[in-house]
PDB file of C-alpha atoms in Angstrom:
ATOM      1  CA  UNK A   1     131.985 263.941 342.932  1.00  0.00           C
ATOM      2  CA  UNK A   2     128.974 262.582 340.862  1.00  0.00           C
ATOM      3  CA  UNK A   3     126.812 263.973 343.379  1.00  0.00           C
ATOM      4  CA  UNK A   4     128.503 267.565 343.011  1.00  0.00           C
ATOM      5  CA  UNK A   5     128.470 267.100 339.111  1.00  0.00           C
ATOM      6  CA  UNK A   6     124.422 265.826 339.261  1.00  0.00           C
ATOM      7  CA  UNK A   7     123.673 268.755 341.348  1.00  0.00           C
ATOM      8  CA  UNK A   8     125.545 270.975 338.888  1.00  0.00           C
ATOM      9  CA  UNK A   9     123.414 269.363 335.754  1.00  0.00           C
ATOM     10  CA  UNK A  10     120.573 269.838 337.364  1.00  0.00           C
ATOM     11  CA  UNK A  11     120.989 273.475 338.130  1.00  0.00           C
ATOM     12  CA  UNK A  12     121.785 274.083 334.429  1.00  0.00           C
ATOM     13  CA  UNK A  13     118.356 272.505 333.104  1.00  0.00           C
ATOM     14  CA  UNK A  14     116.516 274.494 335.808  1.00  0.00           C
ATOM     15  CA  UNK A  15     118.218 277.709 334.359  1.00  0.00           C
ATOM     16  CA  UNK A  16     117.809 276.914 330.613  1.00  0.00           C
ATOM     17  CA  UNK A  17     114.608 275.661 330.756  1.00  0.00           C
ATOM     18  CA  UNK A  18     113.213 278.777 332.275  1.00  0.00           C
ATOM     19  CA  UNK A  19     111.295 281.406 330.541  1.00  0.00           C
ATOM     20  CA  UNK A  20     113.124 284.524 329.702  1.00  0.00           C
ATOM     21  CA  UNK A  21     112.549 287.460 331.714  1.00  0.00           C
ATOM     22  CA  UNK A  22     109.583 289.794 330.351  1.00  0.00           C
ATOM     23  CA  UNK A  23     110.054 293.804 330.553  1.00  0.00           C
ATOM     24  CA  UNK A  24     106.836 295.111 332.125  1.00  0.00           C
ATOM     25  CA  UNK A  25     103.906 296.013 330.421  1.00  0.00           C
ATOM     26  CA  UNK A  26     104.387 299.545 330.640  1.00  0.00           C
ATOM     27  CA  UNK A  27     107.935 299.495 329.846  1.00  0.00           C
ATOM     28  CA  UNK A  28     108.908 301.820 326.962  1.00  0.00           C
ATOM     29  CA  UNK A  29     109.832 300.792 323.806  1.00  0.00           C
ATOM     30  CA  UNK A  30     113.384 301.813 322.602  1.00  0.00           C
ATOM     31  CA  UNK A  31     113.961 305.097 320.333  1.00  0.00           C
ATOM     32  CA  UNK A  32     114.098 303.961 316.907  1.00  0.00           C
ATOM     33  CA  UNK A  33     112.157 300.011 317.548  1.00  0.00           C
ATOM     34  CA  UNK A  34     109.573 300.039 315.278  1.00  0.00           C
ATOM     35  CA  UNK A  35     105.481 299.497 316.688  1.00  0.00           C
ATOM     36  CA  UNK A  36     103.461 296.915 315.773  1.00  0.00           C
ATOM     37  CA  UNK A  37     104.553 295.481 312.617  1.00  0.00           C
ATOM     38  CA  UNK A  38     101.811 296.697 309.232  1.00  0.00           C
ATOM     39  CA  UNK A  39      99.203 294.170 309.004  1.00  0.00           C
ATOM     40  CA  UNK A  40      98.934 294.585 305.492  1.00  0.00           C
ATOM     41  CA  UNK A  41     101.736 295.585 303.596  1.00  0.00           C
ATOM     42  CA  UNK A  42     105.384 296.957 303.997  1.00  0.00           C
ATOM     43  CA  UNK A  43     105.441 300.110 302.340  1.00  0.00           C
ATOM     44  CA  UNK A  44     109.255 300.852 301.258  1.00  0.00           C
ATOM     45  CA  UNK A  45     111.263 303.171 298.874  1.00  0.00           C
ATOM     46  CA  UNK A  46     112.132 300.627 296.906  1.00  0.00           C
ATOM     47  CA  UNK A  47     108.679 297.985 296.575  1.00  0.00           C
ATOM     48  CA  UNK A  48     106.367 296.733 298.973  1.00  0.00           C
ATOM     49  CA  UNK A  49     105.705 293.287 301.374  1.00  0.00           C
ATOM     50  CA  UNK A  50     102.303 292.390 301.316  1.00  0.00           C
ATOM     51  CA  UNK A  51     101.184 290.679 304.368  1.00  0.00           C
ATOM     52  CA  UNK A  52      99.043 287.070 303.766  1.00  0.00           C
ATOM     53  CA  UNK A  53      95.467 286.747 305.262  1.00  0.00           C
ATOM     54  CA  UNK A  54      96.693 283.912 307.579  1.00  0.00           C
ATOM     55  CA  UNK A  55      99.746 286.387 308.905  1.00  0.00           C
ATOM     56  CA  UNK A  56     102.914 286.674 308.316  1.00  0.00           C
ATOM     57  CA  UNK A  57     104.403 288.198 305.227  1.00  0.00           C
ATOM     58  CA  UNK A  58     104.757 287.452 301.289  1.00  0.00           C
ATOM     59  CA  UNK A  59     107.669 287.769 299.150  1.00  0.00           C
ATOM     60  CA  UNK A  60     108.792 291.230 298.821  1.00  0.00           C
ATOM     61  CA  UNK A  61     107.437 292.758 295.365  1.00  0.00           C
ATOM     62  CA  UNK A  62     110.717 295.186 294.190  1.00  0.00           C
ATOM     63  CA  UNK A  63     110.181 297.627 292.005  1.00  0.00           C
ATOM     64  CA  UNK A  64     111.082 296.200 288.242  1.00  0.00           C
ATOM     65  CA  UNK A  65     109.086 292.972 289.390  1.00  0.00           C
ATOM     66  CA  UNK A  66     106.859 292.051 286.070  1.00  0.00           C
ATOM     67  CA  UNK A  67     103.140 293.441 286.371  1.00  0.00           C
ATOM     68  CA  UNK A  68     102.055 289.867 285.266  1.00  0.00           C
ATOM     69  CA  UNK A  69     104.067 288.464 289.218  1.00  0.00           C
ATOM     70  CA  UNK A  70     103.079 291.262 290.920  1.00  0.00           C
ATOM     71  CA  UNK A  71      99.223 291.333 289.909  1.00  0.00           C
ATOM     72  CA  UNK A  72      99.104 287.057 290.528  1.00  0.00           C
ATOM     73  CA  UNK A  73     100.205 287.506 294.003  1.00  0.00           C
ATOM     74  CA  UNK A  74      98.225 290.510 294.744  1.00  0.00           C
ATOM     75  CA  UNK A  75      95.222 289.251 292.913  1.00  0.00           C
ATOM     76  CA  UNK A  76      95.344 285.910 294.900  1.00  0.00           C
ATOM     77  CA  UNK A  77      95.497 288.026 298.274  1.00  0.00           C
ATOM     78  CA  UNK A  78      92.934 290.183 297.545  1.00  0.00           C
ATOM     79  CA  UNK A  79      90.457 287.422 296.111  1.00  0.00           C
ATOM     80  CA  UNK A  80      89.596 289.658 293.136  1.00  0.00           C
ATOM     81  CA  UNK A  81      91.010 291.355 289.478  1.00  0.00           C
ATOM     82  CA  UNK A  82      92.209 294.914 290.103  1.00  0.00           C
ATOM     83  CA  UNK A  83      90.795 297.648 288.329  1.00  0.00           C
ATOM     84  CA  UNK A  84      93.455 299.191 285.760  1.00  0.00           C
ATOM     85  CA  UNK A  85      93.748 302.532 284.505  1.00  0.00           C
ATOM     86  CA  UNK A  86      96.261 304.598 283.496  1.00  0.00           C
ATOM     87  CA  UNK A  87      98.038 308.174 284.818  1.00  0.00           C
ATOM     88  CA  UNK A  88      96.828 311.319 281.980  1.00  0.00           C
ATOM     89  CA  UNK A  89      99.838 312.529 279.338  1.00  0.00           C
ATOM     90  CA  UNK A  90     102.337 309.415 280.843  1.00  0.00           C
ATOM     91  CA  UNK A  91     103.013 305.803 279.488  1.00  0.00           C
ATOM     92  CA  UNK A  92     101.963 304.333 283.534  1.00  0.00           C
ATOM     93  CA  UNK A  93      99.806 301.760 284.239  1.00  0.00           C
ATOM     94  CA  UNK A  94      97.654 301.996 287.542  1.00  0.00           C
ATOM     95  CA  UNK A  95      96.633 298.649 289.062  1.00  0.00           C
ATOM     96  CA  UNK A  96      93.891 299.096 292.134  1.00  0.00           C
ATOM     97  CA  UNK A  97      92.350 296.469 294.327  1.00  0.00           C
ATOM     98  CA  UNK A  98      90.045 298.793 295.823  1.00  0.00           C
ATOM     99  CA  UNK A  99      91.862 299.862 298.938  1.00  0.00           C
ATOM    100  CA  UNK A 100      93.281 303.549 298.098  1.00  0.00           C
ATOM    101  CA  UNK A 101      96.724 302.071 297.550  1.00  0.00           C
ATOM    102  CA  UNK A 102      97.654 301.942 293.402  1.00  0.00           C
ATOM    103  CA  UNK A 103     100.708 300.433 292.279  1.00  0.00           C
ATOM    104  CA  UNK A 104     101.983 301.648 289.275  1.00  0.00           C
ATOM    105  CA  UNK A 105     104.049 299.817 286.304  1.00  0.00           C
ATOM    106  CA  UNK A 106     105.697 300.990 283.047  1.00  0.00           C
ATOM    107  CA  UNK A 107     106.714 298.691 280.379  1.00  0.00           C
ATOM    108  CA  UNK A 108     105.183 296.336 282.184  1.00  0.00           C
ATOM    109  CA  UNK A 109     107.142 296.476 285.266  1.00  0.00           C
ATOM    110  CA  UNK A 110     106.625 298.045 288.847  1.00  0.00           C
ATOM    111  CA  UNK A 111     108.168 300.997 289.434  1.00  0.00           C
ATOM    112  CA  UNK A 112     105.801 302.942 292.232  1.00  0.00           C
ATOM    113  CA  UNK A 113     102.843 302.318 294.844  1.00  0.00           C
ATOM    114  CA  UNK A 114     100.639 305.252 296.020  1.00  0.00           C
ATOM    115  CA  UNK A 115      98.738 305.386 299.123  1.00  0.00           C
ATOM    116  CA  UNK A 116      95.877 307.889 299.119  1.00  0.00           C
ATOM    117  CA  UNK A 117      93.168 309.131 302.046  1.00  0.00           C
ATOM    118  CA  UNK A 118      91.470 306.232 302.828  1.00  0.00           C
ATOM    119  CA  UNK A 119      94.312 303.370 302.915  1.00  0.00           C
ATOM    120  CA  UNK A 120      94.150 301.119 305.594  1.00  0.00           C
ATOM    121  CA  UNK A 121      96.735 302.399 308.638  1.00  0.00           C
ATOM    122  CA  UNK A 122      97.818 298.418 307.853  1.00  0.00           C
ATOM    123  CA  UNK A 123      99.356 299.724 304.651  1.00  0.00           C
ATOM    124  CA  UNK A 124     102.257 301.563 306.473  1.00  0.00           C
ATOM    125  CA  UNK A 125     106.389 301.605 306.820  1.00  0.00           C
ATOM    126  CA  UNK A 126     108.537 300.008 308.876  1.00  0.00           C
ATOM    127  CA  UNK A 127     108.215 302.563 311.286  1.00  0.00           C
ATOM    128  CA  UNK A 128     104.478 302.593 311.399  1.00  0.00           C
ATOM    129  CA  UNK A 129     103.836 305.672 309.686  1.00  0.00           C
ATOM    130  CA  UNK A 130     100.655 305.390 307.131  1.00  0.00           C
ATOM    131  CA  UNK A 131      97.922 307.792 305.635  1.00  0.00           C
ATOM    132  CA  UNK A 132      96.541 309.635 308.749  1.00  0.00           C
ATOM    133  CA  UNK A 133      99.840 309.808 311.114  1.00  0.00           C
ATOM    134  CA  UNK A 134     100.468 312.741 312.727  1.00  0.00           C
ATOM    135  CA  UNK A 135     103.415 315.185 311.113  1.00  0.00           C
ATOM    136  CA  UNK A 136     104.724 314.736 314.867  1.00  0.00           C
ATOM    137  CA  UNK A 137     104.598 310.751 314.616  1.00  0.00           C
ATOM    138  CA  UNK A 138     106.392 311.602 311.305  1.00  0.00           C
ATOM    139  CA  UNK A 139     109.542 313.558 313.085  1.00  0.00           C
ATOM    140  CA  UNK A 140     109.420 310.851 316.081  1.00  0.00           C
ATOM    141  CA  UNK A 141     109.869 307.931 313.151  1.00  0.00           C
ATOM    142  CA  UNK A 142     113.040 310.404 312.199  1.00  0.00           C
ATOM    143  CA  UNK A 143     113.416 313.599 313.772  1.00  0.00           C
ATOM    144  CA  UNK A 144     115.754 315.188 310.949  1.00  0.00           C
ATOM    145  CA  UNK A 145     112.935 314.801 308.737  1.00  0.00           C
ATOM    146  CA  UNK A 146     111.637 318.425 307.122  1.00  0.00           C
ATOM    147  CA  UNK A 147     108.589 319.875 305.444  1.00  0.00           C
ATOM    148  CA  UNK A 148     108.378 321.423 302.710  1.00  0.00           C
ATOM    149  CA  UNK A 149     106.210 323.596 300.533  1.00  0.00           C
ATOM    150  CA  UNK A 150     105.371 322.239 297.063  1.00  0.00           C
ATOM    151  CA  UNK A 151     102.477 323.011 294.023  1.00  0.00           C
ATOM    152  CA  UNK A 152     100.990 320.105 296.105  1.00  0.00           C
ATOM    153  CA  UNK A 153     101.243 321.597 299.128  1.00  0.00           C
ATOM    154  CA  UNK A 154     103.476 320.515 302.609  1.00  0.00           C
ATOM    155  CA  UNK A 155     105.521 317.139 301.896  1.00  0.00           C
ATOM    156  CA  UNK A 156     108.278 315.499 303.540  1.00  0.00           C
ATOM    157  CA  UNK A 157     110.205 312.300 302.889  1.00  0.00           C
ATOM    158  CA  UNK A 158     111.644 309.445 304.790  1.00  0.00           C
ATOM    159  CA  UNK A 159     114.477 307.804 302.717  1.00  0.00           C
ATOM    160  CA  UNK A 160     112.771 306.580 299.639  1.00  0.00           C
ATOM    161  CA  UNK A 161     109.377 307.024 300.422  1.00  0.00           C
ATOM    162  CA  UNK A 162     107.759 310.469 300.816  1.00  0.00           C
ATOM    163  CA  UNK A 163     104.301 312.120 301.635  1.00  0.00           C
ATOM    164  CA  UNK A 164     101.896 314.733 301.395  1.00  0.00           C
ATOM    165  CA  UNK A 165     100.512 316.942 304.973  1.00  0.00           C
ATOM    166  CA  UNK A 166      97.094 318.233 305.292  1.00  0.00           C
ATOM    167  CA  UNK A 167      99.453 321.173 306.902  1.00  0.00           C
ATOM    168  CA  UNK A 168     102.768 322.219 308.873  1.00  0.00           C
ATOM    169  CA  UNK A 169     101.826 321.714 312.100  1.00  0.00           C
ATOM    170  CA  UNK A 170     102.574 318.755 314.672  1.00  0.00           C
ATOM    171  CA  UNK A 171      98.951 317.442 314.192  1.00  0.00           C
ATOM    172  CA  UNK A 172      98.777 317.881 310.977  1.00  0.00           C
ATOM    173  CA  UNK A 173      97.783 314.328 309.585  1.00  0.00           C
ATOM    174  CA  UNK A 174      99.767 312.353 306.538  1.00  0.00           C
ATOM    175  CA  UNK A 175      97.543 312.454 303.226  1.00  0.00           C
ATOM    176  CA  UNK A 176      99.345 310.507 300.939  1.00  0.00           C
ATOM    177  CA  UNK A 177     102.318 308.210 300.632  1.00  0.00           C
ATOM    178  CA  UNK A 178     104.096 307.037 297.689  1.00  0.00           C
ATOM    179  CA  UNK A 179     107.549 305.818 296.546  1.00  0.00           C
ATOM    180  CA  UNK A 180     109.254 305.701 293.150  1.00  0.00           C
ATOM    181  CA  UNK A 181     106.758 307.168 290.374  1.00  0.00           C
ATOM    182  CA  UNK A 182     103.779 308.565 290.860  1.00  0.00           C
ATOM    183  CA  UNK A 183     100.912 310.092 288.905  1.00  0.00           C
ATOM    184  CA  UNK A 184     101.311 313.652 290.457  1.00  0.00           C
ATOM    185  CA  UNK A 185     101.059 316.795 288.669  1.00  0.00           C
ATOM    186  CA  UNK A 186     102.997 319.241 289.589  1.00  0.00           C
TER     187      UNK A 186
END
């Protein structure tokens, strides 16, 4: 009987202790699994997660975090003071670290981000969509998503946060992305 239950043990270490099946390389990733994860910020409808230089993620920065937090943790991941400036005929403060993403704050608190031509692709959402996807990456990150025509031109929205399109076409390439206010004129 000891032998039996030895035998038995001995089975159940081999099975725990060994490594978890792996899909294969070219197995597809499921509808809806967001890609690679942003390597430098979360962009979301309701703040942003900045990544740290060493990986991993920060705190999340909501919207109505004070501009004093949000510019001490940004200014200690970026190494350097932001530029500040502020959005024509409104009371908004624009802070800018110099990589085509301004975060914007009103009575001293945060209450947008904008990410222009020229942000890093690591600035994106949580389903990998960032300034230069594709309008058809776009409808594959939600396909109910629609386009429409604006002063601005085409713009969509996912949720909270919405863009601008260089056009209306599948290719046509993400210009802008932004959530809460904005300095747009309309």
């Amino acid at each position: 009987m000891r032998q039996i239950a030895f035998a038995a043990a001995a089975l159940f270490v081999v099975v725990a202790c060994s490594e978890p099946a792996t899909p294969p390389a070219d197995a597809p990733t499921p509808a809806g699994t967001p890609t690679a994860p942003p390597t430098e910020a979360v962009l979301e409808g309701d703040g942003f997660t900045p990544a740290k230089p060493d990986g991993g993620t920060a705190l999340k920065l909501p919207f109505g975090m004070a501009e004093a937090d949000v510019s001490r943790v940004l200014t200690g991941l970026h190494g350097r003071q932001p530029t500040r400036d502020g959005c024509a005929d409104t009371d908004l403060v624009v802070l800018d670290w110099g990589s085509n993403v301004d975060f914007l704050f009103e009575t001293g608190a945060l209450v947008g981000w904008y990410a222009s031509e020229g942000a890093p692709e690591g600035f994106s959402t949580l389903s990998n969509i960032h300034v230069g996807s594709t309008l058809a990456e776009v409808r594959t990150a939600d396909p109910a998503v629609e386009v429409r025509e604006d002063t601005v031109g085409p713009e969509f929205s996912l949720g909270d946060v919405h863009g601008f399109l260089s056009g209306t076409g599948d290719d046509a390439r993400v210009t802008a992305l932004y959530a809460g206010r904005a300095c747009i004129f309309r």
